[in-house]
mmCIF file of C-alpha atoms in Angstrom:
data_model
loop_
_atom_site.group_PDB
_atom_site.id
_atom_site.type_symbol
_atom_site.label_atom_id
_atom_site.label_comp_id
_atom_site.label_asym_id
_atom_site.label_seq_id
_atom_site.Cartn_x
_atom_site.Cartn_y
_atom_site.Cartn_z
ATOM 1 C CA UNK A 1 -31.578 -10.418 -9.355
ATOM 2 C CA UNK A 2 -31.332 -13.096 -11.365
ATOM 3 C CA UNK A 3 -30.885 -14.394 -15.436
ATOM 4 C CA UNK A 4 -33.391 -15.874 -17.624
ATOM 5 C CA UNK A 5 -32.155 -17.583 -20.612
ATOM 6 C CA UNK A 6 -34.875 -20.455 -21.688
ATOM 7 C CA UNK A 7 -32.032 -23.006 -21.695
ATOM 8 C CA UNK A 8 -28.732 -22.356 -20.536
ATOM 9 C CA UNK A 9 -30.175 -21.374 -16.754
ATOM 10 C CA UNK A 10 -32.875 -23.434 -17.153
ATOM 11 C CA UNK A 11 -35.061 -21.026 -16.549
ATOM 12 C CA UNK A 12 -38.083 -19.510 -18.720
ATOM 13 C CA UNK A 13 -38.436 -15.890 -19.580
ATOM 14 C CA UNK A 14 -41.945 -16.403 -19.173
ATOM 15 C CA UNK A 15 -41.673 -17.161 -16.068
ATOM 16 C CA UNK A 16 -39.561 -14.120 -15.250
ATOM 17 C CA UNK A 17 -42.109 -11.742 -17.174
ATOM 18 C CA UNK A 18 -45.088 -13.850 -14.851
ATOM 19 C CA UNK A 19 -43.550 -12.823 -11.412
ATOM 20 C CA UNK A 20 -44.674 -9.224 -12.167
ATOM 21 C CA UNK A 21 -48.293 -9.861 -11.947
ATOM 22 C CA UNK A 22 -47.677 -11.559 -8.582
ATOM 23 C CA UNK A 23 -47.543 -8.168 -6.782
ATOM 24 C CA UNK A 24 -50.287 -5.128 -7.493
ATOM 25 C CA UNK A 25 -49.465 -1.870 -9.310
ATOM 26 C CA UNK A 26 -49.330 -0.864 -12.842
ATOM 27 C CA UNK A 27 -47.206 -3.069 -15.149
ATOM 28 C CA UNK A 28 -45.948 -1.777 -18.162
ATOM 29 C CA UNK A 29 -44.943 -4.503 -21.181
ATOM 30 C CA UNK A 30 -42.859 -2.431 -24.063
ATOM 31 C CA UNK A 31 -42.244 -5.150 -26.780
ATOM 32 C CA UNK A 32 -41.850 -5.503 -30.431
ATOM 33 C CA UNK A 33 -44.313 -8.684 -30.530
ATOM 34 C CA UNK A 34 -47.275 -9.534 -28.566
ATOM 35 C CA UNK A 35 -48.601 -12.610 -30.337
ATOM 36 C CA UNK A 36 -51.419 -14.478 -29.628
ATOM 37 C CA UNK A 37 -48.823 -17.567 -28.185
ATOM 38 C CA UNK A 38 -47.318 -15.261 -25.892
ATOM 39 C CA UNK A 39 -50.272 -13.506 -24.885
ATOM 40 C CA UNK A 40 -51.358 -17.429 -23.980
ATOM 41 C CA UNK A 41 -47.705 -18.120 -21.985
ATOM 42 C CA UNK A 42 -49.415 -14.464 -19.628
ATOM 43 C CA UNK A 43 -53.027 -15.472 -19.830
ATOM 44 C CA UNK A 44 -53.171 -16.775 -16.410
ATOM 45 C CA UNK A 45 -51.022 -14.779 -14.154
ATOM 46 C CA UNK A 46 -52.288 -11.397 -16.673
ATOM 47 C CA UNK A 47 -55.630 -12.479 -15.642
ATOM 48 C CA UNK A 48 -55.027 -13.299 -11.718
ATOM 49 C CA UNK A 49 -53.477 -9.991 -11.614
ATOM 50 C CA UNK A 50 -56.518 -7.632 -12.801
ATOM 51 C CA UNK A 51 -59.189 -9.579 -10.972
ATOM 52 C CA UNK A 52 -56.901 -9.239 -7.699
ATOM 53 C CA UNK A 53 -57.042 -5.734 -6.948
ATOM 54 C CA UNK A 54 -59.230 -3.406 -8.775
ATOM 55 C CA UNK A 55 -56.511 -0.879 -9.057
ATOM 56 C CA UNK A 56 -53.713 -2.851 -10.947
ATOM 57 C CA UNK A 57 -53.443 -0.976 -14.611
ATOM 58 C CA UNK A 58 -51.523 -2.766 -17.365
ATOM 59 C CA UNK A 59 -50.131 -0.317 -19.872
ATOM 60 C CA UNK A 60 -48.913 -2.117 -23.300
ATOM 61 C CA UNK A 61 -46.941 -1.087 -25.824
ATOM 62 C CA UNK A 62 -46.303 -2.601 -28.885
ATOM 63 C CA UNK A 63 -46.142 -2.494 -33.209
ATOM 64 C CA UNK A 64 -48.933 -2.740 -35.354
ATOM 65 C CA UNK A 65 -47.197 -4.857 -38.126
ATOM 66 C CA UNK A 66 -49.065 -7.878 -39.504
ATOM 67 C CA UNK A 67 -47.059 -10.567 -37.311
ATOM 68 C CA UNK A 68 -46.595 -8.316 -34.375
ATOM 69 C CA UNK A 69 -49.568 -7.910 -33.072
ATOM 70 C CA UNK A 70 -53.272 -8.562 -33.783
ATOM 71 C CA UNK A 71 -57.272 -8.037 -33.061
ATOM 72 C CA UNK A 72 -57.036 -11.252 -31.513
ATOM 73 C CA UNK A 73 -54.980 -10.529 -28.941
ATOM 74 C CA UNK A 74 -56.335 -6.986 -28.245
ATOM 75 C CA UNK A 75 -60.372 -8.678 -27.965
ATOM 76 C CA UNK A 76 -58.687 -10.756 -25.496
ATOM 77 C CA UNK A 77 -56.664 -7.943 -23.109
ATOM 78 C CA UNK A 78 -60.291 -5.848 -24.058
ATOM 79 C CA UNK A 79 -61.982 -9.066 -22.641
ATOM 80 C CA UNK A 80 -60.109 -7.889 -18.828
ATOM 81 C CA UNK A 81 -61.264 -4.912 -18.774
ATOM 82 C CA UNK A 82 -64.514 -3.884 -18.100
ATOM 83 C CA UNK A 83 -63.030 -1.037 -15.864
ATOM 84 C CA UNK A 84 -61.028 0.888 -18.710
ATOM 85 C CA UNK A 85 -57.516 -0.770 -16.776
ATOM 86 C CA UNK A 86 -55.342 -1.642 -20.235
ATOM 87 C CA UNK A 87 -54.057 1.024 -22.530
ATOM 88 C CA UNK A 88 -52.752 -0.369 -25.496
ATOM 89 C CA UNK A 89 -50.399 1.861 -27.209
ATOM 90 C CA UNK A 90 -48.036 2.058 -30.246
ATOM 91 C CA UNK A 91 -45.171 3.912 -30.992
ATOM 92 C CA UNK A 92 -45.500 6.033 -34.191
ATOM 93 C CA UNK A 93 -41.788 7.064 -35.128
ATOM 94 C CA UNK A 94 -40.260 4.127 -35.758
ATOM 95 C CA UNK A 95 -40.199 0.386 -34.497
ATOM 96 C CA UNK A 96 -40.690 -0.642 -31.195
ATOM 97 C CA UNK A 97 -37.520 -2.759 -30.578
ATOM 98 C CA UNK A 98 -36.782 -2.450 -26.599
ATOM 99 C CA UNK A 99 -38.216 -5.245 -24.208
ATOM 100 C CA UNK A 100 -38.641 -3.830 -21.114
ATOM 101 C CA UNK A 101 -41.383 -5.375 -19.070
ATOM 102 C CA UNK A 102 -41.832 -3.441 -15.776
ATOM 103 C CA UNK A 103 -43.981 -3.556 -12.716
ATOM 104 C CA UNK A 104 -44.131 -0.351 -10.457
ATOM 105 C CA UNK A 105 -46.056 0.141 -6.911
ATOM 106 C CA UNK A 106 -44.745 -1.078 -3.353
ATOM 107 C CA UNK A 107 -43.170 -4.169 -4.466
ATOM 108 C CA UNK A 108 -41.304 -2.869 -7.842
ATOM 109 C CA UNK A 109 -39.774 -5.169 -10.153
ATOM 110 C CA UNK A 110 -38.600 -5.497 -14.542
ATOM 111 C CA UNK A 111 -37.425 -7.420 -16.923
ATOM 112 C CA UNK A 112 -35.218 -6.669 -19.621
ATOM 113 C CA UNK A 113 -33.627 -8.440 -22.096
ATOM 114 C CA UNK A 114 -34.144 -9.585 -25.802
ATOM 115 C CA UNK A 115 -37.275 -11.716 -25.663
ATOM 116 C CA UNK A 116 -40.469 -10.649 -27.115
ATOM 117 C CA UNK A 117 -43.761 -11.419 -26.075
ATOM 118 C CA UNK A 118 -44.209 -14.475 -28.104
ATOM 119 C CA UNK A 119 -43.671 -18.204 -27.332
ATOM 120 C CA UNK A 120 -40.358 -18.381 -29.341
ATOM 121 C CA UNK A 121 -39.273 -15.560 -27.176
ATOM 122 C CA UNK A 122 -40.967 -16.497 -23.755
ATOM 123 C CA UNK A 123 -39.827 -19.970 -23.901
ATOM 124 C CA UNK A 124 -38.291 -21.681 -26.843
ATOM 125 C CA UNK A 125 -35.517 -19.601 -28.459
ATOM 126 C CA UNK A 126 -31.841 -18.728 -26.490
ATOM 127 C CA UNK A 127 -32.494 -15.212 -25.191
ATOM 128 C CA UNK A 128 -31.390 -13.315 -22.249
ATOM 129 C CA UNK A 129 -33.356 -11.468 -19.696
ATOM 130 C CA UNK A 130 -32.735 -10.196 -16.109
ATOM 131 C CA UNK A 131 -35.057 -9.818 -13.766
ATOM 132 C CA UNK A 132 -34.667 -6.979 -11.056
ATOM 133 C CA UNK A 133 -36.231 -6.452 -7.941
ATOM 134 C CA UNK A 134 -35.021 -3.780 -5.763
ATOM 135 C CA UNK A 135 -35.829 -3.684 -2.092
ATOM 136 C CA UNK A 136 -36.891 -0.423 -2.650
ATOM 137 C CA UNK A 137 -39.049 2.155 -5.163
ATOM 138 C CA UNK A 138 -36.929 4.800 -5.302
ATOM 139 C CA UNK A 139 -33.770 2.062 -5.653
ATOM 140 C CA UNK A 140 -31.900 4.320 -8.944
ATOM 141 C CA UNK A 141 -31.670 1.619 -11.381
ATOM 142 C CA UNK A 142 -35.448 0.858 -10.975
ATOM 143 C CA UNK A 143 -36.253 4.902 -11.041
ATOM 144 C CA UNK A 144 -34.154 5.050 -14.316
ATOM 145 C CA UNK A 145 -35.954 2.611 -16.058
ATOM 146 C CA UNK A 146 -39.270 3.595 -14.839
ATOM 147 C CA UNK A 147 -38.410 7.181 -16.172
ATOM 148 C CA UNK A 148 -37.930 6.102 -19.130
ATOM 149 C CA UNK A 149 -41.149 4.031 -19.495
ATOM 150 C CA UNK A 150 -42.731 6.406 -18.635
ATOM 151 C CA UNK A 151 -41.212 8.673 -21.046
ATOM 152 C CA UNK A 152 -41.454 6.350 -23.661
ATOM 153 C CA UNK A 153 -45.302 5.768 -22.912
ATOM 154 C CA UNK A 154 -46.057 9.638 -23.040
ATOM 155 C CA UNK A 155 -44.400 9.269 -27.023
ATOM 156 C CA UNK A 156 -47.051 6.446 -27.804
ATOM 157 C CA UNK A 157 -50.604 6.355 -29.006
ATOM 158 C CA UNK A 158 -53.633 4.483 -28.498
ATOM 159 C CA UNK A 159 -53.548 1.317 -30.885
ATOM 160 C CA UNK A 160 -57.002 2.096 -33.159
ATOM 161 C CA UNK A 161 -59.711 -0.454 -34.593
ATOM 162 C CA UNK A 162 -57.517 1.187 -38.245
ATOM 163 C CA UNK A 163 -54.128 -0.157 -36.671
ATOM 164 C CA UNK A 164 -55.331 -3.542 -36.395
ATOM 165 C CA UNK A 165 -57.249 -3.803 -39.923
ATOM 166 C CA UNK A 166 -55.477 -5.995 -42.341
ATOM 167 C CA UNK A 167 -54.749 -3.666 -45.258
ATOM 168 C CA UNK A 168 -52.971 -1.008 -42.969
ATOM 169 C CA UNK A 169 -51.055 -3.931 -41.075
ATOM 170 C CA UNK A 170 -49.352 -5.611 -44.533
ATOM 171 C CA UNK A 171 -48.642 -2.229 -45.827
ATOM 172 C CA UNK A 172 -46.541 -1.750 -42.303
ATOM 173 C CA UNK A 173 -44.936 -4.626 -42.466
ATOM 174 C CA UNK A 174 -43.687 -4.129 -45.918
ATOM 175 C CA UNK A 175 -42.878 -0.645 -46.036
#
């Protein structure tokens, strides 16, 4: 179990959120922001981790709003995924403010903390995240958060072609 702070540790989030695509299961990234710079800081490990084994699923969840997520980002997870693996989701009744990036199968593991999936958050600003890997899957503070993702994941919706259109995005993000 360790810390990830992007400075004070000397240690990147991004690399803590990367370690969960080194094992196979289904990771699930709940975040606030999924920019195009963080999906870049992912790419490669994101990328490894689908081609690897033909049954790893990644399950994201994240807002709509015009600087939270875009069509750019979703052509490129949709660029994966030939075999219907990614669900992109969005949460509905309210903002999408927890960061919980989690990994479940044989070899679980998360990440919690503060950081988005952006650059600033991945890399450059002060955040905090720990990163948890139990020796076990039914360890109970890996089973609570996994109940709750998957809570939280049966409350979301499939992100549509409208949630990413331009008009619909502004009017989120100023409302």
């Amino acid at each position: 179990h360790e810390l990830f702070d992007n400075r004070l540790t000397e240690r990147l989030v991004a690399d803590a959120v990367s370690r969960l695509f080194e094992a196979d299961g289904t990771v699930y990234l709940a975040t606030g922001y999924l920019t195009w710079s963080g999906y870049l800081a992912l790419r490669d490990p994101l990328t490894e981790f689908l081609y690897r084994n033909p049954e790893n699923r990644l399950v994201v969840v994240v807002s709509t709003g015009a600087d939270q997520f875009s069509r750019l980002v979703a052509n490129a997870l949709c660029e994966h995924d030939p075999a219907d693996r990614i669900r992109l989701l969005t949460y509905r009744d309210g903002f999408i403010h927890p960061k919980l990036y989690l990994r479940d199968g044989d070899d679980p593991a998360f990440v919690m903390g503060s950081a988005n999936i952006t650059w600033d958050g991945l890399g450059k600003n002060l955040e905090l995240a720990w990163y948890y890997a139990p020796d076990s899957p039914d360890d109970p503070i890996f089973q609570t958060h996994l109940l709750w993702m998957v809570r939280f994941v049966s409350e979301c919706e499939p992100i549509t072609s409208a949630d990413l259109s331009r008009r619909v995005r502004l009017g989120r993000t100023i409302d």
